[in-house]
CSV table of N, CA and C in Angstrom, one decimal:
chain,number,residue,atom,x,y,z
A,1,PRO,N,-90.2,-140.7,26.5
A,1,PRO,CA,-90.2,-139.9,27.7
A,1,PRO,C,-88.9,-139.8,28.4
A,2,PRO,N,-88.6,-138.9,29.2
A,2,PRO,CA,-87.4,-138.8,29.9
A,2,PRO,C,-87.1,-140.1,30.7
A,3,VAL,N,-85.8,-140.4,30.8
A,3,VAL,CA,-85.5,-141.7,31.5
A,3,VAL,C,-85.9,-141.6,32.9
A,4,MET,N,-85.8,-140.5,33.6
A,4,MET,CA,-86.2,-140.4,35.0
A,4,MET,C,-87.7,-140.7,35.1
A,5,ASN,N,-88.5,-140.2,34.2
A,5,ASN,CA,-89.9,-140.4,34.3
A,5,ASN,C,-90.2,-141.9,34.1
A,6,ALA,N,-89.5,-142.6,33.2
A,6,ALA,CA,-89.7,-144.0,33.0
A,6,ALA,C,-89.3,-144.8,34.3
A,7,ILE,N,-88.2,-144.3,34.9
A,7,ILE,CA,-87.7,-145.1,36.1
A,7,ILE,C,-88.7,-145.0,37.3
A,8,ILE,N,-89.3,-143.8,37.5
A,8,ILE,CA,-90.2,-143.6,38.6
A,8,ILE,C,-91.6,-143.8,38.2
A,9,GLY,N,-91.8,-144.1,36.9
A,9,GLY,CA,-93.2,-144.4,36.5
A,9,GLY,C,-94.1,-143.2,36.4
A,10,ALA,N,-93.5,-142.0,36.3
A,10,ALA,CA,-94.2,-140.8,36.2
A,10,ALA,C,-94.8,-140.6,34.8
A,11,PRO,N,-95.8,-139.8,34.7
A,11,PRO,CA,-96.4,-139.6,33.4
A,11,PRO,C,-95.4,-139.0,32.4
A,12,SER,N,-95.6,-139.3,31.1
A,12,SER,CA,-94.7,-138.8,30.1
A,12,SER,C,-94.8,-137.3,30.1
A,13,ALA,N,-93.8,-136.6,29.6
A,13,ALA,CA,-93.8,-135.1,29.5
A,13,ALA,C,-95.1,-134.7,28.8
A,14,GLY,N,-95.9,-133.8,29.4
A,14,GLY,CA,-97.1,-133.3,28.7
A,14,GLY,C,-98.2,-134.2,28.8
A,15,GLY,N,-98.1,-135.4,29.4
A,15,GLY,CA,-99.2,-136.3,29.5
A,15,GLY,C,-99.7,-136.5,30.9
A,16,THR,N,-100.8,-137.2,31.1
A,16,THR,CA,-101.3,-137.4,32.5
A,16,THR,C,-101.3,-138.8,32.8
A,17,VAL,N,-101.1,-139.7,31.8
A,17,VAL,CA,-101.1,-141.1,32.1
A,17,VAL,C,-99.8,-141.7,31.6
A,18,PRO,N,-99.1,-142.6,32.4
A,18,PRO,CA,-97.9,-143.2,31.9
A,18,PRO,C,-98.1,-144.0,30.6
A,19,THR,N,-97.2,-143.9,29.7
A,19,THR,CA,-97.4,-144.6,28.5
A,19,THR,C,-97.0,-146.1,28.7
A,20,PRO,N,-97.4,-147.0,27.8
A,20,PRO,CA,-96.9,-148.4,28.0
A,20,PRO,C,-95.4,-148.5,28.1
A,21,VAL,N,-94.7,-147.7,27.4
A,21,VAL,CA,-93.2,-147.7,27.5
A,21,VAL,C,-92.8,-147.3,29.0
A,22,ASP,N,-93.4,-146.3,29.5
A,22,ASP,CA,-93.1,-145.9,30.9
A,22,ASP,C,-93.4,-147.0,31.8
A,23,ARG,N,-94.5,-147.7,31.7
A,23,ARG,CA,-94.9,-148.8,32.6
A,23,ARG,C,-93.9,-149.9,32.4
A,24,ALA,N,-93.6,-150.3,31.2
A,24,ALA,CA,-92.6,-151.4,31.0
A,24,ALA,C,-91.3,-151.0,31.6
A,25,ALA,N,-90.8,-149.8,31.4
A,25,ALA,CA,-89.5,-149.4,32.0
A,25,ALA,C,-89.6,-149.4,33.5
A,26,THR,N,-90.7,-149.0,34.1
A,26,THR,CA,-90.9,-149.1,35.5
A,26,THR,C,-90.8,-150.5,36.1
A,27,VAL,N,-91.4,-151.4,35.4
A,27,VAL,CA,-91.4,-152.8,35.8
A,27,VAL,C,-89.9,-153.3,35.7
A,28,VAL,N,-89.3,-153.0,34.6
A,28,VAL,CA,-87.9,-153.5,34.4
A,28,VAL,C,-87.0,-152.9,35.5
A,29,SER,N,-87.2,-151.6,35.9
A,29,SER,CA,-86.3,-151.0,36.9
A,29,SER,C,-86.5,-151.6,38.2
A,30,MET,N,-87.7,-152.2,38.5
A,30,MET,CA,-87.9,-152.8,39.8
A,30,MET,C,-87.3,-154.2,39.8
């Protein structure tokens, strides 16, 4: 997914639920 989506924990492009990678990236960014 786009880096910005991962940072803000937004859903991946075309998805409605953040992927595990998105969630992990969000935790790391915090």
